[in-house]
Coordinates of C-alpha atoms and ligand atoms in Angstrom, one line a residue:
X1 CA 36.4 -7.3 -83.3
X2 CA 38.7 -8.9 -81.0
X3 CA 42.5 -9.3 -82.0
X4 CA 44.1 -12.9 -82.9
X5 CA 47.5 -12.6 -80.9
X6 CA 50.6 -15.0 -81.5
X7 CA 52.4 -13.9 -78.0
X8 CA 56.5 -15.4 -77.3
X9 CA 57.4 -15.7 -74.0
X10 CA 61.2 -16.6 -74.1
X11 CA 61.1 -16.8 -70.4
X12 CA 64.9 -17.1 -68.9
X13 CA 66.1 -17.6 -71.7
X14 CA 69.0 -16.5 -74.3
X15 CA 71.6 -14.4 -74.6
X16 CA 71.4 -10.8 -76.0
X17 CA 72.9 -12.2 -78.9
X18 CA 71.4 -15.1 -79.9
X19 CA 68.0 -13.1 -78.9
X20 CA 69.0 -10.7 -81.2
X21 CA 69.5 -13.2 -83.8
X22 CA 66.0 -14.9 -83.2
X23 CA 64.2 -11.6 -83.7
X24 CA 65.8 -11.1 -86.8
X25 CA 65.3 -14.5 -88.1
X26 CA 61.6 -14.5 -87.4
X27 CA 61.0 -10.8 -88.7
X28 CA 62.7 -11.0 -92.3
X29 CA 60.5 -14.6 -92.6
X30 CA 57.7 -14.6 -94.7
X31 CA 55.0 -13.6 -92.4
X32 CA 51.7 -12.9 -92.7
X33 CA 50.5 -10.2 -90.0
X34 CA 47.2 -9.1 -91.0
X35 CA 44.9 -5.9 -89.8
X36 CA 43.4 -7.5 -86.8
X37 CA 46.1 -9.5 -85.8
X38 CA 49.4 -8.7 -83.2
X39 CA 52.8 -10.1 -82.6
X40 CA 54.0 -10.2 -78.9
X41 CA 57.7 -11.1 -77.8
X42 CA 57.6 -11.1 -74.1
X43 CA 61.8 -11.4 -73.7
X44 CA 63.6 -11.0 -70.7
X45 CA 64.1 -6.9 -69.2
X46 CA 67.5 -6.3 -69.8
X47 CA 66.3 -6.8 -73.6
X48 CA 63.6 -4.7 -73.8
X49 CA 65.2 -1.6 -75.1
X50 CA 66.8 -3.4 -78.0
X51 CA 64.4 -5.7 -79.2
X52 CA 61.9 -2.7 -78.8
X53 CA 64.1 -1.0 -81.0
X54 CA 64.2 -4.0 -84.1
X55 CA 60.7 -4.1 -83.8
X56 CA 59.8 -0.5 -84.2
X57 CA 59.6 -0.3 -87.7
X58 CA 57.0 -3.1 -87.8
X59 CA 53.4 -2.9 -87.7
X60 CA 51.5 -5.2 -85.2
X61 CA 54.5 -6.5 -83.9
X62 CA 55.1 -5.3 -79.7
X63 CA 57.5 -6.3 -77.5
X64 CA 56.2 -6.9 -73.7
X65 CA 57.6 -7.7 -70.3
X66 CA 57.9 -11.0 -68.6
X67 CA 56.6 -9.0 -65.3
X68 CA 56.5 -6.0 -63.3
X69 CA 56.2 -5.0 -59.6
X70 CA 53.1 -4.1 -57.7
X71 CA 54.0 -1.3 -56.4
X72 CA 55.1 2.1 -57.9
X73 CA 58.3 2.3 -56.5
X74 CA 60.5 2.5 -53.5
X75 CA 62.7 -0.1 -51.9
X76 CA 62.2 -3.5 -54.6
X77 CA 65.7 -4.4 -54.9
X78 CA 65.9 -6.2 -57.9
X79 CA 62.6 -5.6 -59.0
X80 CA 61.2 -3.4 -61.9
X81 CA 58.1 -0.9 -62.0
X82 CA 55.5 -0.2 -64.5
X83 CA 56.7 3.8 -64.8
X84 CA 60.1 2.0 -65.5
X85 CA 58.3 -0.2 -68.4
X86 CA 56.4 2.7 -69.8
X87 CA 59.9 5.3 -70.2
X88 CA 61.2 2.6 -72.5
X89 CA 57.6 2.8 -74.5
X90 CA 56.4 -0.8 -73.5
X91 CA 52.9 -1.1 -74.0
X92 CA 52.6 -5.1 -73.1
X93 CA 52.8 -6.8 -69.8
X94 CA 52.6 -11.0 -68.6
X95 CA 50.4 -10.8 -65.6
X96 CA 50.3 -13.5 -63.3
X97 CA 52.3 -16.5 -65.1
X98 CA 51.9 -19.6 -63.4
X99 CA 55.9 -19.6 -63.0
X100 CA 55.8 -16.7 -61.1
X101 CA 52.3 -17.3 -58.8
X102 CA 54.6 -20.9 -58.3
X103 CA 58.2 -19.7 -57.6
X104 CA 57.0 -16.3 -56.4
X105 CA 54.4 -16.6 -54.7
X106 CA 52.1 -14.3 -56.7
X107 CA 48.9 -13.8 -55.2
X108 CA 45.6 -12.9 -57.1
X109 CA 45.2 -10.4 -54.7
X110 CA 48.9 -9.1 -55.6
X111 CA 47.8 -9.5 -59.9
X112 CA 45.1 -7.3 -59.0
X113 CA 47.5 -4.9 -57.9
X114 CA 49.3 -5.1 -61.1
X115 CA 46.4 -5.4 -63.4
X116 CA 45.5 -2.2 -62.0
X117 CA 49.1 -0.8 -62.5
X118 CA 49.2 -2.0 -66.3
X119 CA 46.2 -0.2 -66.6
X120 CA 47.0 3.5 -65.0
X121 CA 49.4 3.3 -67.5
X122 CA 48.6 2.3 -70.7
X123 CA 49.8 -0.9 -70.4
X124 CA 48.1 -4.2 -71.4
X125 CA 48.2 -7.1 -69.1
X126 CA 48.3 -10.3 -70.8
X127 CA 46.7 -11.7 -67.4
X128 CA 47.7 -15.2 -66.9
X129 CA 45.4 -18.2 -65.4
X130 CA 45.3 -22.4 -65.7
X131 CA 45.0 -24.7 -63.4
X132 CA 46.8 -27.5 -61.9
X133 CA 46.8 -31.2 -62.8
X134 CA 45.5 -32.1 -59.3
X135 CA 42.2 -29.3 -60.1
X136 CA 41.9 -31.0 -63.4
X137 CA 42.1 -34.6 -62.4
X138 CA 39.3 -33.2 -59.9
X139 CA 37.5 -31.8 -62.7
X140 CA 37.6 -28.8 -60.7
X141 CA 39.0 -26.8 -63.6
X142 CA 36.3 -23.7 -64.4
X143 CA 35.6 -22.6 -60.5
X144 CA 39.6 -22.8 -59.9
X145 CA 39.8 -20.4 -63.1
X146 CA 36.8 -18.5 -62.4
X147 CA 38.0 -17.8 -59.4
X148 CA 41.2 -16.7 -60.3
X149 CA 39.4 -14.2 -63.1
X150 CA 37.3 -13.0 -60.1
X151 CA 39.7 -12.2 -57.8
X152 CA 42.1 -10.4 -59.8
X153 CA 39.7 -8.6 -62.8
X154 CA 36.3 -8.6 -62.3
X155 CA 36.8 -5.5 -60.1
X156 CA 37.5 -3.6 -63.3
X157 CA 35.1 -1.5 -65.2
X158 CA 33.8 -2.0 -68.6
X159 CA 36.0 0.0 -70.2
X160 CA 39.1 -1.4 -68.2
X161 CA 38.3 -5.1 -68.7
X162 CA 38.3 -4.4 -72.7
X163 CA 42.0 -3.6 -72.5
X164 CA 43.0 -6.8 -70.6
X165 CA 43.9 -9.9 -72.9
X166 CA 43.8 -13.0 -71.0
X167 CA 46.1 -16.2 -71.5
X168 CA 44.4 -19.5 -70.3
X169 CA 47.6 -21.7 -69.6
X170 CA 46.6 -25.0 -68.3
X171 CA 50.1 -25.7 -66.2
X172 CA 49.9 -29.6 -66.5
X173 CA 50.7 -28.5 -70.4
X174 CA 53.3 -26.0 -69.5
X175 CA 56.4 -27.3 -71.0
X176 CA 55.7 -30.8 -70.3
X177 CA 55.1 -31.3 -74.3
X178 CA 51.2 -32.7 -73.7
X179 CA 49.3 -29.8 -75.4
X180 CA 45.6 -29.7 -74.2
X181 CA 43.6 -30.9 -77.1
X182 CA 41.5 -28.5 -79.3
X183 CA 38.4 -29.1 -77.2
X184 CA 39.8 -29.2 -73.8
X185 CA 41.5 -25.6 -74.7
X186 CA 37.5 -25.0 -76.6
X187 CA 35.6 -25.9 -73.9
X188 CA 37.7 -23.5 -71.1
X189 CA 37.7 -20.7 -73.1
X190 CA 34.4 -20.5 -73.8
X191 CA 33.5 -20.8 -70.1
X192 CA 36.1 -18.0 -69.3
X193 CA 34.0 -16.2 -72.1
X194 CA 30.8 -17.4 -69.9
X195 CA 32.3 -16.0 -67.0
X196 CA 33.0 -12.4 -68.9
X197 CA 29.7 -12.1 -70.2
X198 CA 27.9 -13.1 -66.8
X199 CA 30.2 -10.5 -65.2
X200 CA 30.2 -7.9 -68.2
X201 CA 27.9 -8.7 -70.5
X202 CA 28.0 -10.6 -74.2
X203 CA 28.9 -7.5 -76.1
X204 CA 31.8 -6.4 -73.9
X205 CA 32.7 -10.5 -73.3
X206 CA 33.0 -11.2 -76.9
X207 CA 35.9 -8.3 -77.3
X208 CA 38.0 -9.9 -75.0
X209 CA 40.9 -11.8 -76.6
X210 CA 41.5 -15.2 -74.9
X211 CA 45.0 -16.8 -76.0
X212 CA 45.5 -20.7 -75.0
X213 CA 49.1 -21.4 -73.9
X214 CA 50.6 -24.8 -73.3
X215 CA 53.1 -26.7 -75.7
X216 CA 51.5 -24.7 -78.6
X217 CA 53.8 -26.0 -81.7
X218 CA 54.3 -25.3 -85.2
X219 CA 52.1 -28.4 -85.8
X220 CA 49.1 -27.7 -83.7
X221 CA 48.9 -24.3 -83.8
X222 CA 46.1 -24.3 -86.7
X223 CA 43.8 -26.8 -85.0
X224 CA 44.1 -24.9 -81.5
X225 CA 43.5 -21.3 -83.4
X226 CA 40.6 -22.7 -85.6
X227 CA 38.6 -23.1 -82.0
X228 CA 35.6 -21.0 -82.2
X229 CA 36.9 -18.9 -78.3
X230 CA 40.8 -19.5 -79.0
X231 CA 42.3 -16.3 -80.3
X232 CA 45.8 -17.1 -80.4
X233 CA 48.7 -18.8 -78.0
X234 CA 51.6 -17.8 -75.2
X235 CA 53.7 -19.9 -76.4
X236 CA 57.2 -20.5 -74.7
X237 CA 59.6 -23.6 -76.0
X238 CA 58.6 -23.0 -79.2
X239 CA 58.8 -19.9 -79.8
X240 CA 62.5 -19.9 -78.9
X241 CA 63.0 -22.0 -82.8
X242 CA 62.4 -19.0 -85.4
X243 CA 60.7 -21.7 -88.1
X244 CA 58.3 -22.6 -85.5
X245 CA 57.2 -19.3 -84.1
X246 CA 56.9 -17.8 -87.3
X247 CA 54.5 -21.2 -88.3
X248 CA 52.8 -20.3 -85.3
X249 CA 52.1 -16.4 -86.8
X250 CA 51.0 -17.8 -89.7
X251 CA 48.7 -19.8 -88.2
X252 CA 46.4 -17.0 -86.7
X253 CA 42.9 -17.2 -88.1
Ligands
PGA301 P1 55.4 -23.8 -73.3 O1 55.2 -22.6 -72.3 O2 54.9 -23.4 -74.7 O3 56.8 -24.1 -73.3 O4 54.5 -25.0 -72.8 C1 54.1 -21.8 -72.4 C2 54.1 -20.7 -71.3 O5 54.6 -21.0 -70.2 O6 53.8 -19.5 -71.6

């Protein structure tokens, strides 16, 4: 059964201390984590170690990188490697945010690359893809996405693809406060779902946890998780306010 996964991605964002501070607001909150459910904080890398270490005690709950290079190592100035991101036991990874294919120039052909990284070594890429408002105006939206699946998973085995959550982040609802509604986010992830099973087949497709990111709130969290193909949010402004990211935990199905 595929996992229901409430995933924070603070972005550049916070100070250790007030990160700190967050964490442990939202972890001594009443929430409700169940079996088949997971808690992601993607925080910024100079973080890592510590909030790995207030979440260690806690089951379900990870903490995951913003990013990682695409190569092994060697001369990235600045830059910081999967090996790196495993020594410090992180097991989570954002693949491929639309932030960074926009300011950085990240290719699919380059998230392939790190897909592939991730995945030598044990990590999980929560692989990013969404579309623009100019593709949606065009109503262009499921090829743009498809394409985006195809060129940077679908060369993955059967077994490799099942280890991949994917985050369908429409970028006109990136931070802009207009949430897709509950059947626009619907109606994408079930083609991405489409796209998995043509590639993979049904059994393998319906594993696949598919998170819908894009002003998810406190107050439309429910209606967005109760979608038959959304299984949980990347959520960014929000989960920055404790009371709201831990409304969004509780509002995994
Ligand atoms: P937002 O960001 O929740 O602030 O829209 C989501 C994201 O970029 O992952």
């Amino acid at each position: 059964m595929r996992k229901q996964i409430a995933a924070a991605n603070w972005k550049m964002n916070k100070t250790l201390q007030e990160g700190q501070s967050l964490l442990n607001d939202i972890l001594s909150a009443d929430l409700s984590v169940g079996e088949n459910q997971e808690v992601l904080f993607a925080v910024p890398f100079p973080y890592l170690i510590e909030a790995n270490n207030i979440v260690s005690n806690r089951k379900n709950i990870f903490v995951t990188a913003q990013n990682c290079h695409h190569k092994t190592s060697g001369a990235y100035t600045g830059e910081v490697s999967v090996g790196m991101l495993t020594s410090i036991g992180i097991q989570y990874c954002l693949v491929g945010h639309s932030e960074r294919r926009e300011y950085f120039a990240e290719s699919n052909q380059m998230l392939a690359e790190k897909v592939d990284l991730c995945l030598a070594s044990s990590i999980t890429p929560v692989f990013c893809c969404g579309e623009p408002l100019s593709i949606r105006d065009a109503d262009t939206q499921n090829q743009f996405v498809e394409e985006q699946l195809k060129e940077s998973l679908f060369h993955l085995d059967a077994a490799a693809i099942q280890k991949v959550v994917i985050a369908y982040e429409p970028i006109w609802a990136i931070g802009t406060g207009r949430t897709a509604s509950a059947e626009q986010a619907q109606e994408m992830h079930a083609h991405i779902r489409l796209s998995l099973t043509n590639q993979y087949g049904e059994a393998i497709a319906q594993e696949i946890s598919i998170l819908y990111g894009g002003s998810v709130k406190g107050s439309n969290a429910s209606e967005l998780f109760s979608m038959k193909d959304v299984d949980g949010g990347l959520v960014g402004g929000a989960s920055l306010i404790a009371s709201e990211f831990v409304q969004i935990i509780n509002a995994l199905k």
